[in-house]
mmCIF file of C-alpha atoms in Angstrom:
data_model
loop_
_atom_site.group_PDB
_atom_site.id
_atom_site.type_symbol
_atom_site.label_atom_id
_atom_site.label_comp_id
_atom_site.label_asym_id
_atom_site.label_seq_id
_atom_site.Cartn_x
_atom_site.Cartn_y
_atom_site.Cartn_z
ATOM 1 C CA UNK A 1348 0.000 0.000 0.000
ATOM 2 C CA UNK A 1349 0.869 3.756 -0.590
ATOM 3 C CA UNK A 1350 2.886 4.979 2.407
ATOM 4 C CA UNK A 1351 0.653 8.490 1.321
ATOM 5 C CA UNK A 1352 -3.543 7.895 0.747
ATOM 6 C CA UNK A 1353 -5.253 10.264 -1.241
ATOM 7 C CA UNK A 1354 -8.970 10.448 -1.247
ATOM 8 C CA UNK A 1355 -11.301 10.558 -3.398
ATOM 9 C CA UNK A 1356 -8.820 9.105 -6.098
ATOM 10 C CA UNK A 1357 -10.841 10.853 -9.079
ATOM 11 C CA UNK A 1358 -13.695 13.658 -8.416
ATOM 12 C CA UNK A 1359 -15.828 15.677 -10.666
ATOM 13 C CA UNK A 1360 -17.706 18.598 -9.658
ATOM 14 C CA UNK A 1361 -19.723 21.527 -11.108
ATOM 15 C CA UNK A 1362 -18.191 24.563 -11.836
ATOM 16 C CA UNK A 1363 -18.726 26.830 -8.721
ATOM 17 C CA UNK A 1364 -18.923 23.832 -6.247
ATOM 18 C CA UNK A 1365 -16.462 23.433 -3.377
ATOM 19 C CA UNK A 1366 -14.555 20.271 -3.219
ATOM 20 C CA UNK A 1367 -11.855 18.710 -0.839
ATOM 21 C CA UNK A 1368 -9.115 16.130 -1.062
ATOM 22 C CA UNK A 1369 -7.862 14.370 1.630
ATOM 23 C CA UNK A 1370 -3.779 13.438 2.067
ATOM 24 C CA UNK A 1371 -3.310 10.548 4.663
ATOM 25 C CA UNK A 1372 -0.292 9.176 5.970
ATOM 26 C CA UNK A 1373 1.196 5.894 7.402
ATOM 27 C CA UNK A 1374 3.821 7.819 9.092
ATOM 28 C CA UNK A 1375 4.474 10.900 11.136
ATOM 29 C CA UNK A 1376 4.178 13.990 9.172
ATOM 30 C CA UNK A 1377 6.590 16.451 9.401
ATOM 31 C CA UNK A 1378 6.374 18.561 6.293
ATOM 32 C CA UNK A 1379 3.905 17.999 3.325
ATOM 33 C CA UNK A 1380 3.524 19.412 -0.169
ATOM 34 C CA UNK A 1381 0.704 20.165 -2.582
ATOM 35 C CA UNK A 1382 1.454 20.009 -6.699
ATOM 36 C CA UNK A 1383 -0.840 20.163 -8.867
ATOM 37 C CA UNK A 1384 -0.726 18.910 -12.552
ATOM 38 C CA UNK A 1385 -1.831 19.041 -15.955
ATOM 39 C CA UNK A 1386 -2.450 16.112 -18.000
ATOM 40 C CA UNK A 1387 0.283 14.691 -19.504
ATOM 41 C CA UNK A 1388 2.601 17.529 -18.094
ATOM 42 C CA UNK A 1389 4.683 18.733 -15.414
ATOM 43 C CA UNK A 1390 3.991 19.273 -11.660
ATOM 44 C CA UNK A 1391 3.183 22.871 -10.571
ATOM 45 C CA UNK A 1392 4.117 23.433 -6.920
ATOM 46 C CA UNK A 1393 1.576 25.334 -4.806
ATOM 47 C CA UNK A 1394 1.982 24.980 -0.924
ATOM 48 C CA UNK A 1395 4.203 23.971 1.666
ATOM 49 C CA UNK A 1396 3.124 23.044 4.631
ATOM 50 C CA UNK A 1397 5.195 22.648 7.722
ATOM 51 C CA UNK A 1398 4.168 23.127 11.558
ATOM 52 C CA UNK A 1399 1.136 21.104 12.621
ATOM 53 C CA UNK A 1400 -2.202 23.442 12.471
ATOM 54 C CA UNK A 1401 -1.102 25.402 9.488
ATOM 55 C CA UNK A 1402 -2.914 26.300 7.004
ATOM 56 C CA UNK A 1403 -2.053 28.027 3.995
ATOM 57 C CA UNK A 1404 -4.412 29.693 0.765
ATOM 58 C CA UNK A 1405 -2.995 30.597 -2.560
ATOM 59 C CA UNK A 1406 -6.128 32.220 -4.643
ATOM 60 C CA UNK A 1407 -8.876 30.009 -4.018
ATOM 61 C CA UNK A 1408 -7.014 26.953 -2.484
ATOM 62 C CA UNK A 1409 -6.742 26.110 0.798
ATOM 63 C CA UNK A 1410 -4.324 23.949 2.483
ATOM 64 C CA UNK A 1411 -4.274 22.600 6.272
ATOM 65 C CA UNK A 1412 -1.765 19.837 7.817
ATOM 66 C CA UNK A 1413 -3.285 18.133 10.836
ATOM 67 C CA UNK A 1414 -0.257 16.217 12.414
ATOM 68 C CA UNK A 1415 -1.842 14.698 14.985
ATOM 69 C CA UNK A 1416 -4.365 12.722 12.547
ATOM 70 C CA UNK A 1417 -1.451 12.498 10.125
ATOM 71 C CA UNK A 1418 -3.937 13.960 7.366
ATOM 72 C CA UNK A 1419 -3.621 16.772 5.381
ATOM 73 C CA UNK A 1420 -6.648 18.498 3.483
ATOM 74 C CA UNK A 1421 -6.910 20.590 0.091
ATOM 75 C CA UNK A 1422 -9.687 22.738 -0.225
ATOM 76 C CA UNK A 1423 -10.940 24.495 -3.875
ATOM 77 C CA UNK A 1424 -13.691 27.145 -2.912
ATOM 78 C CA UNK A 1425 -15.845 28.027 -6.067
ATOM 79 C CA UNK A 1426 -14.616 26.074 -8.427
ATOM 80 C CA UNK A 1427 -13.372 27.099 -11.914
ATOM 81 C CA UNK A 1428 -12.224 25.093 -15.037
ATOM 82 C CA UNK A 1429 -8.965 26.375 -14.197
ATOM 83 C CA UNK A 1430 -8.162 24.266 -11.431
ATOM 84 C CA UNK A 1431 -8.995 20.772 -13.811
ATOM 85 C CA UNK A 1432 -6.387 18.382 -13.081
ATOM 86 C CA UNK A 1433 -4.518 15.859 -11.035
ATOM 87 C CA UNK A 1434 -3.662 16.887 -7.737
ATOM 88 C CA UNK A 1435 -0.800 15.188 -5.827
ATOM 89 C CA UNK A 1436 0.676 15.612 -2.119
ATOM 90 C CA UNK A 1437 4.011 15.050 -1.336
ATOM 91 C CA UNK A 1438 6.055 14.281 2.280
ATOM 92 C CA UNK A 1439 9.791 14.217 2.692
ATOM 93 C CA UNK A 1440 11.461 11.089 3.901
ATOM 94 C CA UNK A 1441 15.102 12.073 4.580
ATOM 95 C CA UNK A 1442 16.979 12.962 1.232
ATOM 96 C CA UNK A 1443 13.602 11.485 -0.167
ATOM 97 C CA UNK A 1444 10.338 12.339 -1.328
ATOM 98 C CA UNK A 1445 7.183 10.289 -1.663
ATOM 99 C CA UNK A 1446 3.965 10.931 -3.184
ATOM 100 C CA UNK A 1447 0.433 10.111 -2.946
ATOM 101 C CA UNK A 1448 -1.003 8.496 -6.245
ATOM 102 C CA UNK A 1449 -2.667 11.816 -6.948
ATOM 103 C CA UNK A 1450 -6.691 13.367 -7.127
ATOM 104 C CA UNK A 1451 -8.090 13.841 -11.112
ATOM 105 C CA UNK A 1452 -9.906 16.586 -10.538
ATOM 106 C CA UNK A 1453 -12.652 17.212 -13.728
ATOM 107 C CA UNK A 1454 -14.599 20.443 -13.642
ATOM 108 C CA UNK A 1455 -17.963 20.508 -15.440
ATOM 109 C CA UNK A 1456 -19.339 23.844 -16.316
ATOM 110 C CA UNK B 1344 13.499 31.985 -17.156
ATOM 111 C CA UNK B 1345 13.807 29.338 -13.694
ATOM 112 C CA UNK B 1346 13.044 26.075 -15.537
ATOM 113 C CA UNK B 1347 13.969 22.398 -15.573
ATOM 114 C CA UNK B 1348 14.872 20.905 -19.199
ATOM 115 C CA UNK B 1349 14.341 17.342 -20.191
ATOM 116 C CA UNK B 1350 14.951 15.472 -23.341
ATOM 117 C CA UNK B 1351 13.386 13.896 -25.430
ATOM 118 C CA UNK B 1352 9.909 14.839 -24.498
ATOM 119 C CA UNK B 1353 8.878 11.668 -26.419
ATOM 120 C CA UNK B 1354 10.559 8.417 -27.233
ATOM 121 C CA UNK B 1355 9.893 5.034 -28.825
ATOM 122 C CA UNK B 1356 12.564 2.677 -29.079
ATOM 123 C CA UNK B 1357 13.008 -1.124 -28.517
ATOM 124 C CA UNK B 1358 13.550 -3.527 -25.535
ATOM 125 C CA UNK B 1359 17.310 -3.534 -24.678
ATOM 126 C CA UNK B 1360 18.773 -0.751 -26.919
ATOM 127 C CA UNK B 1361 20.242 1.349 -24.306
ATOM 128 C CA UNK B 1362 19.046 5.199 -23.983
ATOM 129 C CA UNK B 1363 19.632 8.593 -22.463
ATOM 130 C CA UNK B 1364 17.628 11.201 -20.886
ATOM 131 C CA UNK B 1365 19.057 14.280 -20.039
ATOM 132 C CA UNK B 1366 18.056 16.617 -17.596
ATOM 133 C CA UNK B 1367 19.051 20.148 -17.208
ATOM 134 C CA UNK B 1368 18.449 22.535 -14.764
ATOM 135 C CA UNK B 1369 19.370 26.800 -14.411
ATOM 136 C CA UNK B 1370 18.972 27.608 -11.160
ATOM 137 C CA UNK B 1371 22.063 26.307 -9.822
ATOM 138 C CA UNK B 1372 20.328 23.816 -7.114
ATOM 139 C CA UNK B 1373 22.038 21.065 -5.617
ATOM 140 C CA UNK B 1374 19.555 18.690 -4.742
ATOM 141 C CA UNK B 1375 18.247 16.861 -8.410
ATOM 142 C CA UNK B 1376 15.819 13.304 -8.667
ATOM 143 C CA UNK B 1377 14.218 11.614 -10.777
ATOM 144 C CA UNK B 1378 10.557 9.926 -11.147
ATOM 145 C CA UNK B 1379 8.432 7.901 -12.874
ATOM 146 C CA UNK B 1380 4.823 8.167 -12.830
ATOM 147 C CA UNK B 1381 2.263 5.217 -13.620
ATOM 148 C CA UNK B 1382 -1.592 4.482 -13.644
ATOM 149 C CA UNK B 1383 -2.199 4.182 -10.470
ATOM 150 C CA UNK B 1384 1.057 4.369 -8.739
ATOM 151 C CA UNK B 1385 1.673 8.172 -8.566
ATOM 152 C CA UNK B 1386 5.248 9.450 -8.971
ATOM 153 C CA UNK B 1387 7.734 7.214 -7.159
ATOM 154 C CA UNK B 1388 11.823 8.423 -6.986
ATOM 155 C CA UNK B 1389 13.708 6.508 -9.349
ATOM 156 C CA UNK B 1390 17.426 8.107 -8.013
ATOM 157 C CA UNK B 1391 18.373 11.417 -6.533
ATOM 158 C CA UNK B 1392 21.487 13.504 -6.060
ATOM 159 C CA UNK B 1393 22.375 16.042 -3.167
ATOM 160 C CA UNK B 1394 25.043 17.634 -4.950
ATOM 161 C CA UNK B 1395 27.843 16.901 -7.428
ATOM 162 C CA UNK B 1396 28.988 13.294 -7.314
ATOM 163 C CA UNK B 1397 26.945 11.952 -4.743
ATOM 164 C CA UNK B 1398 23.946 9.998 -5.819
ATOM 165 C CA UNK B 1399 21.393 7.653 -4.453
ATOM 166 C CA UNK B 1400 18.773 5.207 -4.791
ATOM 167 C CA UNK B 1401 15.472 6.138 -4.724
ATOM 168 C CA UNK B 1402 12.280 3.547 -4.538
ATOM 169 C CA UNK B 1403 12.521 2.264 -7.696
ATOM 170 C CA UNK B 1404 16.193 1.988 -9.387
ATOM 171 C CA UNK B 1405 16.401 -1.064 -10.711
ATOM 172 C CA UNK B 1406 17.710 -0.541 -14.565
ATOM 173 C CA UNK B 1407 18.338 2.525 -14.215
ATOM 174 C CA UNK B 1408 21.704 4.549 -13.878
ATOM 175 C CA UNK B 1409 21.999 8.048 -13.251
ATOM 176 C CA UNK B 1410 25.446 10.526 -12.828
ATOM 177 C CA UNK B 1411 26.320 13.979 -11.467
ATOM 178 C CA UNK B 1412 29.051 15.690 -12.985
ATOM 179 C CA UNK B 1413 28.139 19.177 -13.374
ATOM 180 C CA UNK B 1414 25.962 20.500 -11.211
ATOM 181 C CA UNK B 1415 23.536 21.838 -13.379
ATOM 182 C CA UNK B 1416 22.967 18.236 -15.531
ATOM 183 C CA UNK B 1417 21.642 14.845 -14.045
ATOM 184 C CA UNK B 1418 21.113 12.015 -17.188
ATOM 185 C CA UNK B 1419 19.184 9.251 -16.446
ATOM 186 C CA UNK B 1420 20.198 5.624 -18.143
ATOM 187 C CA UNK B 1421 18.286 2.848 -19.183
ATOM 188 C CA UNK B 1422 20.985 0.385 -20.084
ATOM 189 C CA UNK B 1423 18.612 -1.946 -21.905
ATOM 190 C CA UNK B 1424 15.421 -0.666 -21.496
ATOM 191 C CA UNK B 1425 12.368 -3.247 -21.218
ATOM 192 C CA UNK B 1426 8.550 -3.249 -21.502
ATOM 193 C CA UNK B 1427 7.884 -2.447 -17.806
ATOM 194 C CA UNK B 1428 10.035 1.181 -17.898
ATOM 195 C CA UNK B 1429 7.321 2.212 -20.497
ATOM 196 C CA UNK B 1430 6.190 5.145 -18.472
ATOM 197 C CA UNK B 1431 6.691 9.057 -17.859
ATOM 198 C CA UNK B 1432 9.479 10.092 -16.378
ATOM 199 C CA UNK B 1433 9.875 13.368 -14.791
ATOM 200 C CA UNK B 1434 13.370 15.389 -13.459
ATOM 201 C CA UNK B 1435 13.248 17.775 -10.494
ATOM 202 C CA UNK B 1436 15.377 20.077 -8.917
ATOM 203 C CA UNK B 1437 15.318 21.882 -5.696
ATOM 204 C CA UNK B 1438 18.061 24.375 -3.823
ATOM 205 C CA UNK B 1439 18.298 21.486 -1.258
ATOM 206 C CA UNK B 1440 16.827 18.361 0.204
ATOM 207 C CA UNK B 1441 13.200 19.061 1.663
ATOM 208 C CA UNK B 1442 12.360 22.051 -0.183
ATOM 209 C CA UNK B 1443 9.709 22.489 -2.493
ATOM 210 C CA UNK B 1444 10.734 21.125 -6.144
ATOM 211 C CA UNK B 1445 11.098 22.493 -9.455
ATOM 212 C CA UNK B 1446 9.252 19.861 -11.972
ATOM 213 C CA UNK B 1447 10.298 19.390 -15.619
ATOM 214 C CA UNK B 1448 7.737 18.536 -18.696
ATOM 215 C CA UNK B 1449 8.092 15.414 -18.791
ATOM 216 C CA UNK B 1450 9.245 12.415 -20.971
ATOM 217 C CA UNK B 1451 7.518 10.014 -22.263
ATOM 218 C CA UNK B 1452 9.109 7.139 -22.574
ATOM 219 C CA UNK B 1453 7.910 3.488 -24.852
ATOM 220 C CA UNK B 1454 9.528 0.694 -24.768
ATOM 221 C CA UNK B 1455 8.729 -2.054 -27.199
#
């Protein structure tokens, strides 16, 4: 099994709808990232989050790391085509970096 | 222009004829890896290097070969490729270990 869980694996949505994905891990969380990516291209970094309770927002995306549950949650507010794609988190191991096996996120207008 | 340069972007070629992939990077960062991404899997580190001359396994480097010479360039090596490296392969770069990394495009990579 993944040592990162992403739920829901695919989602599709109307255009203006919220939506959340959900990054659980086996292991203690100490640092986690959010990419996002186009299909068929290459991953665009959007947050890092570091220190248990944080929670970061970059235009309408939200990002919160809850260490204790070792979860981490993406949130789109009012969705737009724009943010169509695959959405993967990220945790540093060491020198290393592991991934979850990534959201497909499909906006319908 | 901050970017991360991989080629080919696309690539058919036969089991066991041995190929290159270069990977290029301009913002002078020391830490450099390597993925591949399949159905299902998500992206899982083939190799990755903290600086010049020191490399190191990943999750997945079996038949594969990477080197660090020059800071700025980190190839990746399929000896003799085979069916099950069909995938894409991605190179990323980051100032060091544990920071937020800089993705190339992609190559896709076929092997018959």
């Amino acid at each position: 099994s993944q040592e990162l869980e992403q739920s829901p694996q695919s989602l599709i949505v109307q255009e203006g709808k919220n939506l959340t994905i959900n990054c659980t891990s086996s292991k203690t969380l100490y640092g986690l990232y959010w990419y996002k990516q186009k299909y068929g291209e290459g991953l665009i970094f959007l947050m890092m989050l570091q220190k248990g309770g944080e929670e970061k927002s970059h235009e309408k995306i939200t990002a919160k790391l809850d260490e204790k549950k070792q979860q981490s949650s993406l949130h789109i507010t009012a969705s737009q085509p724009s943010h169509a794609g695959i959405y993967l988190c990220g945790a540093a191991r060491a020198q290393k970096l592991v991934f979850g096996q990534g959201t497909r996120l499909t906006i319908n207008p | 222009e901050a970017q991360v340069t991989q080629n080919p972007r696309y690539l058919i070629t036969v089991t066991g004829k041995k190929l290159t992939v270069t990977c290029s990077q301009n913002m002078n960062h020391e830490y450099m890896s390597w993925y591949r991404q399949d159905p299902g899997l998500g992206l899982r580190q083939i190799y990755y290097s903290m600086n010049v001359e020191v490399t190191d396994k990943g999750d997945v480097p079996e038949g594969y070969k990477v080197s660090r010479k020059e800071k700025r360039n980190f190839p990746l090596i399929l000896e003799s490729p085979s069916p099950n490296q069909t995938s894409l392969y991605f190179c990323a770069s980051s100032r060091q270990a544990g920071q937020p990394q800089h993705f190339g495009d992609g190559t896709r990579l076929s092997i018959l």
